[in-house]
Amino acid sequence: MIKLHDKYFVPYVTATELDEVVSELARNLKRDMEGEVPVFLSVLNGSFMFTSDFVKKYDGDCEVSFIKLASYCGTESTGTVKELVGVNQSLKGRSVVVLEDIIDSGNTLEVIYDLLKKEKVKDLKIVTLFFKPVAFTKKLKIDYIGKEIPNRFIVGYGLDYDELGRNLPEVYQLKRKKMINLVLFGKPGAGKGTQANFLKEKYSLKHISTGDVFRFNIKNETELGKLAKTYIDNGELVPDEVTINMLKAEVEKNLDAAGFIFDGFPRTTAQAKALDELMQYEGMQVDATIALEADDEVLIQRLLERGKVSGRSDDQDEEKIRNRFTEYNEKTAPLTEYYKKQNKFHSINGVGTIEDITERLSKVIDSLVAVNTMKDK
Ligand code: AP5
Ligand code: MG
């Protein structure tokens, strides 16, 4: 771990991996540049190190030129891009290859496109070492991407945090506060939503209920809502691909949260694997899966009771409710083993007063928080 100004950063991309990524970018570009002498246009300051390594690995004639743009202040992109040093040679009729260290919002790239439009270049290609797909808001072409990364602040290998860190030969990521990520597990009506509402306040966690997100979309008649409606109405699971993509988007919108409560996700092995991958990509993990246990007959009574007032289509008749149980038994129950193998499975009695159950859940969560605090020290 390193400290720059007031912040801590942890190792993220090694010098060896950077070397491989840059070599491959140079090779791929060369292959597409037959018979051309490109002008590499390096975007300062960030890309000085990338440019230096890239051109050494580019096996062919080339020219190198620089422009200087600035859009960052601290760890936040300011949104406005200032041109500090412009293009200082004629690029008319030339094959220009822009070398960027990182593309996130795309604001700088937009300015570059505008700048080069005026230059009447013959051909323009964009090469970036890093790309943040989640942060990218523009419809602009990027021809070569070295490595896609999550929307987190990085330093090193030319990239800075308030001017420090550019000289580091490897890339570091801003250290994240220790998060607690929980999966609330249990049959329909087990009390996942009810308990999540208390736990999110108590532990300042972001509650993501895939069922709630689907219902929100159905209410607003979005494409996603239309797609999900028939499945939900019949008490069947919505297909994995749709659900996984939706969950990813919800997580990525809330990366500054202190942690997540996943309610109603994952519900299949494919979803559990996707969640593990997503957590790993974002530098987090599922800390625990807590199951709320209750008998079917108790649950059916709860849901039919709720159905009288909630208007939820899947709470209206016993047959649909039983179908939700069947889906659970066939597709979701196997996840118990999945999480047991990871030593993350906890089970508590879901029958009793709501306060008692919150208390039982809190005991499990408090023990996790204690372990995490010890690890952090
Ligand atoms: P979802 O919204 O997740 O519904 P569910 O899993 O069927 O569970 P519920 O929300 O009905 O129950 P809950 O455990 O949250 O209990 P609650 O706190 O509300 O999913 C709906 C549908 O969306 C699915 O069928 C599927 O089609 C789709 N979907 C969602 N996620 C998906 C995914 N990952 N993949 C694919 N498809 C997906 O409590 C229930 C009732 O009991 C309430 O009235 C409450 O007041 C009461 N209650 C709670 N606790 C107690 C208690 N201790 N004592 C007495 N009453 C209680
Ligand atoms: Mg619920």
JSON list of C-alpha atoms in Angstrom, two decimals, residues 36-172:
[
{"chain": "A", "resi": 36, "resn": "GLU", "atom": "CA", "xyz": [1.78, 4.19, -43.22]},
{"chain": "A", "resi": 37, "resn": "VAL", "atom": "CA", "xyz": [4.08, 6.43, -41.19]},
{"chain": "A", "resi": 38, "resn": "PRO", "atom": "CA", "xyz": [1.74, 7.42, -38.38]},
{"chain": "A", "resi": 39, "resn": "VAL", "atom": "CA", "xyz": [1.99, 10.52, -36.25]},
{"chain": "A", "resi": 40, "resn": "PHE", "atom": "CA", "xyz": [1.49, 9.46, -32.65]},
{"chain": "A", "resi": 41, "resn": "LEU", "atom": "CA", "xyz": [-0.29, 12.22, -30.81]},
{"chain": "A", "resi": 42, "resn": "SER", "atom": "CA", "xyz": [0.33, 11.73, -27.13]},
{"chain": "A", "resi": 43, "resn": "VAL", "atom": "CA", "xyz": [-2.11, 13.37, -24.73]},
{"chain": "A", "resi": 44, "resn": "LEU", "atom": "CA", "xyz": [-0.10, 14.90, -21.88]},
{"chain": "A", "resi": 45, "resn": "ASN", "atom": "CA", "xyz": [0.53, 14.69, -19.03]},
{"chain": "A", "resi": 46, "resn": "GLY", "atom": "CA", "xyz": [-0.88, 11.26, -18.22]},
{"chain": "A", "resi": 47, "resn": "SER", "atom": "CA", "xyz": [0.27, 9.39, -21.29]},
{"chain": "A", "resi": 48, "resn": "PHE", "atom": "CA", "xyz": [3.96, 10.31, -21.26]},
{"chain": "A", "resi": 49, "resn": "MET", "atom": "CA", "xyz": [5.04, 6.95, -19.83]},
{"chain": "A", "resi": 50, "resn": "PHE", "atom": "CA", "xyz": [2.62, 4.94, -21.95]},
{"chain": "A", "resi": 51, "resn": "THR", "atom": "CA", "xyz": [3.76, 6.83, -25.06]},
{"chain": "A", "resi": 52, "resn": "SER", "atom": "CA", "xyz": [7.42, 6.23, -24.30]},
{"chain": "A", "resi": 53, "resn": "ASP", "atom": "CA", "xyz": [6.92, 2.46, -23.89]},
{"chain": "A", "resi": 54, "resn": "PHE", "atom": "CA", "xyz": [4.45, 2.20, -26.75]},
{"chain": "A", "resi": 55, "resn": "VAL", "atom": "CA", "xyz": [6.68, 3.83, -29.36]},
{"chain": "A", "resi": 56, "resn": "LYS", "atom": "CA", "xyz": [9.64, 1.69, -28.29]},
{"chain": "A", "resi": 57, "resn": "LYS", "atom": "CA", "xyz": [7.51, -1.37, -28.96]},
{"chain": "A", "resi": 58, "resn": "TYR", "atom": "CA", "xyz": [6.11, -0.03, -32.24]},
{"chain": "A", "resi": 59, "resn": "ASP", "atom": "CA", "xyz": [8.14, -1.80, -34.88]},
{"chain": "A", "resi": 60, "resn": "GLY", "atom": "CA", "xyz": [8.06, 0.71, -37.74]},
{"chain": "A", "resi": 61, "resn": "ASP", "atom": "CA", "xyz": [8.64, 4.32, -38.76]},
{"chain": "A", "resi": 62, "resn": "CYS", "atom": "CA", "xyz": [6.61, 6.88, -36.88]},
{"chain": "A", "resi": 63, "resn": "GLU", "atom": "CA", "xyz": [6.58, 10.46, -35.64]},
{"chain": "A", "resi": 64, "resn": "VAL", "atom": "CA", "xyz": [5.70, 11.58, -32.14]},
{"chain": "A", "resi": 65, "resn": "SER", "atom": "CA", "xyz": [3.89, 14.76, -31.20]},
{"chain": "A", "resi": 66, "resn": "PHE", "atom": "CA", "xyz": [2.14, 16.03, -28.07]},
{"chain": "A", "resi": 67, "resn": "ILE", "atom": "CA", "xyz": [-0.93, 17.89, -26.95]},
{"chain": "A", "resi": 68, "resn": "LYS", "atom": "CA", "xyz": [-1.74, 18.84, -23.39]},
{"chain": "A", "resi": 69, "resn": "LEU", "atom": "CA", "xyz": [-5.24, 18.80, -22.00]},
{"chain": "A", "resi": 70, "resn": "ALA", "atom": "CA", "xyz": [-6.50, 18.87, -18.42]},
{"chain": "A", "resi": 71, "resn": "SER", "atom": "CA", "xyz": [-9.82, 17.87, -16.89]},
{"chain": "A", "resi": 72, "resn": "TYR", "atom": "CA", "xyz": [-9.07, 16.36, -13.48]},
{"chain": "A", "resi": 73, "resn": "CYS", "atom": "CA", "xyz": [-8.95, 18.04, -10.11]},
{"chain": "A", "resi": 74, "resn": "GLY", "atom": "CA", "xyz": [-8.11, 15.67, -7.24]},
{"chain": "A", "resi": 75, "resn": "THR", "atom": "CA", "xyz": [-9.84, 12.34, -7.86]},
{"chain": "A", "resi": 76, "resn": "GLU", "atom": "CA", "xyz": [-12.86, 13.82, -9.68]},
{"chain": "A", "resi": 77, "resn": "SER", "atom": "CA", "xyz": [-13.20, 14.61, -13.36]},
{"chain": "A", "resi": 78, "resn": "THR", "atom": "CA", "xyz": [-14.31, 18.25, -13.58]},
{"chain": "A", "resi": 79, "resn": "GLY", "atom": "CA", "xyz": [-16.26, 17.82, -16.82]},
{"chain": "A", "resi": 80, "resn": "THR", "atom": "CA", "xyz": [-14.62, 20.76, -18.59]},
{"chain": "A", "resi": 81, "resn": "VAL", "atom": "CA", "xyz": [-11.48, 20.10, -20.59]},
{"chain": "A", "resi": 82, "resn": "LYS", "atom": "CA", "xyz": [-8.89, 22.82, -20.97]},
{"chain": "A", "resi": 83, "resn": "GLU", "atom": "CA", "xyz": [-6.48, 22.88, -23.89]},
{"chain": "A", "resi": 84, "resn": "LEU", "atom": "CA", "xyz": [-3.08, 23.81, -22.48]},
{"chain": "A", "resi": 85, "resn": "VAL", "atom": "CA", "xyz": [-0.82, 22.95, -25.43]},
{"chain": "A", "resi": 86, "resn": "GLY", "atom": "CA", "xyz": [-2.43, 22.55, -28.83]},
{"chain": "A", "resi": 87, "resn": "VAL", "atom": "CA", "xyz": [-1.36, 20.73, -31.98]},
{"chain": "A", "resi": 88, "resn": "ASN", "atom": "CA", "xyz": [1.86, 22.40, -33.10]},
{"chain": "A", "resi": 89, "resn": "GLN", "atom": "CA", "xyz": [2.53, 20.73, -36.44]},
{"chain": "A", "resi": 90, "resn": "SER", "atom": "CA", "xyz": [0.45, 20.26, -39.55]},
{"chain": "A", "resi": 91, "resn": "LEU", "atom": "CA", "xyz": [-1.44, 16.98, -39.49]},
{"chain": "A", "resi": 92, "resn": "LYS", "atom": "CA", "xyz": [-3.18, 17.53, -42.80]},
{"chain": "A", "resi": 93, "resn": "GLY", "atom": "CA", "xyz": [-3.35, 14.33, -44.82]},
{"chain": "A", "resi": 94, "resn": "ARG", "atom": "CA", "xyz": [-1.57, 12.31, -42.13]},
{"chain": "A", "resi": 95, "resn": "SER", "atom": "CA", "xyz": [-2.52, 9.10, -40.35]},
{"chain": "A", "resi": 96, "resn": "VAL", "atom": "CA", "xyz": [-2.88, 10.24, -36.78]},
{"chain": "A", "resi": 97, "resn": "VAL", "atom": "CA", "xyz": [-2.94, 7.86, -33.81]},
{"chain": "A", "resi": 98, "resn": "VAL", "atom": "CA", "xyz": [-3.98, 9.41, -30.51]},
{"chain": "A", "resi": 99, "resn": "LEU", "atom": "CA", "xyz": [-2.32, 7.81, -27.48]},
{"chain": "A", "resi": 100, "resn": "GLU", "atom": "CA", "xyz": [-4.38, 8.16, -24.31]},
{"chain": "A", "resi": 101, "resn": "ASP", "atom": "CA", "xyz": [-3.48, 6.76, -20.90]},
{"chain": "A", "resi": 102, "resn": "ILE", "atom": "CA", "xyz": [-7.10, 6.51, -19.81]},
{"chain": "A", "resi": 103, "resn": "ILE", "atom": "CA", "xyz": [-10.56, 7.21, -21.18]},
{"chain": "A", "resi": 104, "resn": "ASP", "atom": "CA", "xyz": [-13.35, 7.51, -18.64]},
{"chain": "A", "resi": 105, "resn": "SER", "atom": "CA", "xyz": [-16.16, 10.04, -19.20]},
{"chain": "A", "resi": 106, "resn": "GLY", "atom": "CA", "xyz": [-14.95, 10.67, -22.77]},
{"chain": "A", "resi": 107, "resn": "ASN", "atom": "CA", "xyz": [-14.94, 14.49, -22.31]},
{"chain": "A", "resi": 108, "resn": "THR", "atom": "CA", "xyz": [-11.27, 14.74, -23.28]},
{"chain": "A", "resi": 109, "resn": "LEU", "atom": "CA", "xyz": [-11.77, 12.41, -26.22]},
{"chain": "A", "resi": 110, "resn": "GLU", "atom": "CA", "xyz": [-14.59, 14.60, -27.48]},
{"chain": "A", "resi": 111, "resn": "VAL", "atom": "CA", "xyz": [-12.30, 17.63, -27.42]},
{"chain": "A", "resi": 112, "resn": "ILE", "atom": "CA", "xyz": [-9.62, 15.65, -29.28]},
{"chain": "A", "resi": 113, "resn": "TYR", "atom": "CA", "xyz": [-12.09, 14.63, -31.98]},
{"chain": "A", "resi": 114, "resn": "ASP", "atom": "CA", "xyz": [-13.17, 18.27, -32.38]},
{"chain": "A", "resi": 115, "resn": "LEU", "atom": "CA", "xyz": [-9.57, 19.45, -32.47]},
{"chain": "A", "resi": 116, "resn": "LEU", "atom": "CA", "xyz": [-8.54, 16.98, -35.15]},
{"chain": "A", "resi": 117, "resn": "LYS", "atom": "CA", "xyz": [-11.59, 17.53, -37.32]},
{"chain": "A", "resi": 118, "resn": "LYS", "atom": "CA", "xyz": [-10.16, 20.96, -38.08]},
{"chain": "A", "resi": 119, "resn": "GLU", "atom": "CA", "xyz": [-6.80, 19.45, -39.03]},
{"chain": "A", "resi": 120, "resn": "LYS", "atom": "CA", "xyz": [-8.15, 17.49, -42.01]},
{"chain": "A", "resi": 121, "resn": "VAL", "atom": "CA", "xyz": [-6.23, 14.34, -41.15]},
{"chain": "A", "resi": 122, "resn": "LYS", "atom": "CA", "xyz": [-6.27, 11.38, -43.53]},
{"chain": "A", "resi": 123, "resn": "ASP", "atom": "CA", "xyz": [-7.09, 8.84, -40.88]},
{"chain": "A", "resi": 124, "resn": "LEU", "atom": "CA", "xyz": [-7.61, 8.96, -37.14]},
{"chain": "A", "resi": 125, "resn": "LYS", "atom": "CA", "xyz": [-7.25, 6.13, -34.67]},
{"chain": "A", "resi": 126, "resn": "ILE", "atom": "CA", "xyz": [-7.63, 6.20, -30.90]},
{"chain": "A", "resi": 127, "resn": "VAL", "atom": "CA", "xyz": [-5.50, 3.98, -28.68]},
{"chain": "A", "resi": 128, "resn": "THR", "atom": "CA", "xyz": [-6.09, 3.98, -24.94]},
{"chain": "A", "resi": 129, "resn": "LEU", "atom": "CA", "xyz": [-4.24, 2.02, -22.31]},
{"chain": "A", "resi": 130, "resn": "PHE", "atom": "CA", "xyz": [-7.18, 2.00, -19.86]},
{"chain": "A", "resi": 131, "resn": "PHE", "atom": "CA", "xyz": [-10.92, 2.32, -20.46]},
{"chain": "A", "resi": 132, "resn": "LYS", "atom": "CA", "xyz": [-13.74, 2.69, -17.94]},
{"chain": "A", "resi": 133, "resn": "PRO", "atom": "CA", "xyz": [-16.86, 1.40, -19.72]},
{"chain": "A", "resi": 134, "resn": "VAL", "atom": "CA", "xyz": [-19.17, 2.36, -16.85]},
{"chain": "A", "resi": 135, "resn": "ALA", "atom": "CA", "xyz": [-18.05, 6.00, -16.83]},
{"chain": "A", "resi": 136, "resn": "PHE", "atom": "CA", "xyz": [-18.02, 6.45, -20.62]},
{"chain": "A", "resi": 137, "resn": "THR", "atom": "CA", "xyz": [-20.97, 8.60, -21.71]},
{"chain": "A", "resi": 138, "resn": "LYS", "atom": "CA", "xyz": [-20.16, 9.43, -25.34]},
{"chain": "A", "resi": 139, "resn": "LYS", "atom": "CA", "xyz": [-20.84, 7.77, -28.66]},
{"chain": "A", "resi": 140, "resn": "LEU", "atom": "CA", "xyz": [-17.25, 8.07, -29.88]},
{"chain": "A", "resi": 141, "resn": "LYS", "atom": "CA", "xyz": [-15.12, 5.41, -31.50]},
{"chain": "A", "resi": 142, "resn": "ILE", "atom": "CA", "xyz": [-12.18, 3.97, -29.59]},
{"chain": "A", "resi": 143, "resn": "ASP", "atom": "CA", "xyz": [-10.09, 1.73, -31.86]},
{"chain": "A", "resi": 144, "resn": "TYR", "atom": "CA", "xyz": [-7.74, -0.03, -29.44]},
{"chain": "A", "resi": 145, "resn": "ILE", "atom": "CA", "xyz": [-8.27, -0.65, -25.72]},
{"chain": "A", "resi": 146, "resn": "GLY", "atom": "CA", "xyz": [-5.48, -2.04, -23.55]},
{"chain": "A", "resi": 147, "resn": "LYS", "atom": "CA", "xyz": [-7.47, -2.92, -20.45]},
{"chain": "A", "resi": 148, "resn": "GLU", "atom": "CA", "xyz": [-11.04, -2.30, -19.33]},
{"chain": "A", "resi": 149, "resn": "ILE", "atom": "CA", "xyz": [-11.24, -1.30, -15.69]},
{"chain": "A", "resi": 150, "resn": "PRO", "atom": "CA", "xyz": [-14.01, -0.59, -13.16]},
{"chain": "A", "resi": 151, "resn": "ASN", "atom": "CA", "xyz": [-14.98, 2.97, -12.36]},
{"chain": "A", "resi": 152, "resn": "ARG", "atom": "CA", "xyz": [-12.36, 3.51, -9.66]},
{"chain": "A", "resi": 153, "resn": "PHE", "atom": "CA", "xyz": [-9.60, 6.04, -9.36]},
{"chain": "A", "resi": 154, "resn": "ILE", "atom": "CA", "xyz": [-6.12, 4.81, -10.36]},
{"chain": "A", "resi": 155, "resn": "VAL", "atom": "CA", "xyz": [-2.61, 6.28, -10.22]},
{"chain": "A", "resi": 156, "resn": "GLY", "atom": "CA", "xyz": [0.86, 5.37, -11.44]},
{"chain": "A", "resi": 157, "resn": "TYR", "atom": "CA", "xyz": [2.47, 4.78, -14.84]},
{"chain": "A", "resi": 158, "resn": "GLY", "atom": "CA", "xyz": [1.88, 8.40, -15.82]},
{"chain": "A", "resi": 159, "resn": "LEU", "atom": "CA", "xyz": [-1.43, 8.85, -14.02]},
{"chain": "A", "resi": 160, "resn": "ASP", "atom": "CA", "xyz": [-1.51, 11.15, -11.01]},
{"chain": "A", "resi": 161, "resn": "TYR", "atom": "CA", "xyz": [-3.43, 12.12, -7.93]},
{"chain": "A", "resi": 162, "resn": "ASP", "atom": "CA", "xyz": [-2.94, 15.89, -7.71]},
{"chain": "A", "resi": 163, "resn": "GLU", "atom": "CA", "xyz": [0.37, 15.53, -9.60]},
{"chain": "A", "resi": 164, "resn": "LEU", "atom": "CA", "xyz": [1.81, 12.77, -7.40]},
{"chain": "A", "resi": 165, "resn": "GLY", "atom": "CA", "xyz": [2.23, 9.14, -8.46]},
{"chain": "A", "resi": 166, "resn": "ARG", "atom": "CA", "xyz": [3.10, 9.65, -12.13]},
{"chain": "A", "resi": 167, "resn": "ASN", "atom": "CA", "xyz": [6.56, 8.14, -11.66]},
{"chain": "A", "resi": 168, "resn": "LEU", "atom": "CA", "xyz": [5.33, 4.78, -10.29]},
{"chain": "A", "resi": 169, "resn": "PRO", "atom": "CA", "xyz": [6.18, 1.92, -12.68]},
{"chain": "A", "resi": 170, "resn": "GLU", "atom": "CA", "xyz": [2.97, 0.05, -11.80]},
{"chain": "A", "resi": 171, "resn": "VAL", "atom": "CA", "xyz": [-0.68, 1.10, -11.38]},
{"chain": "A", "resi": 172, "resn": "TYR", "atom": "CA", "xyz": [-2.41, 1.51, -8.02]}
]
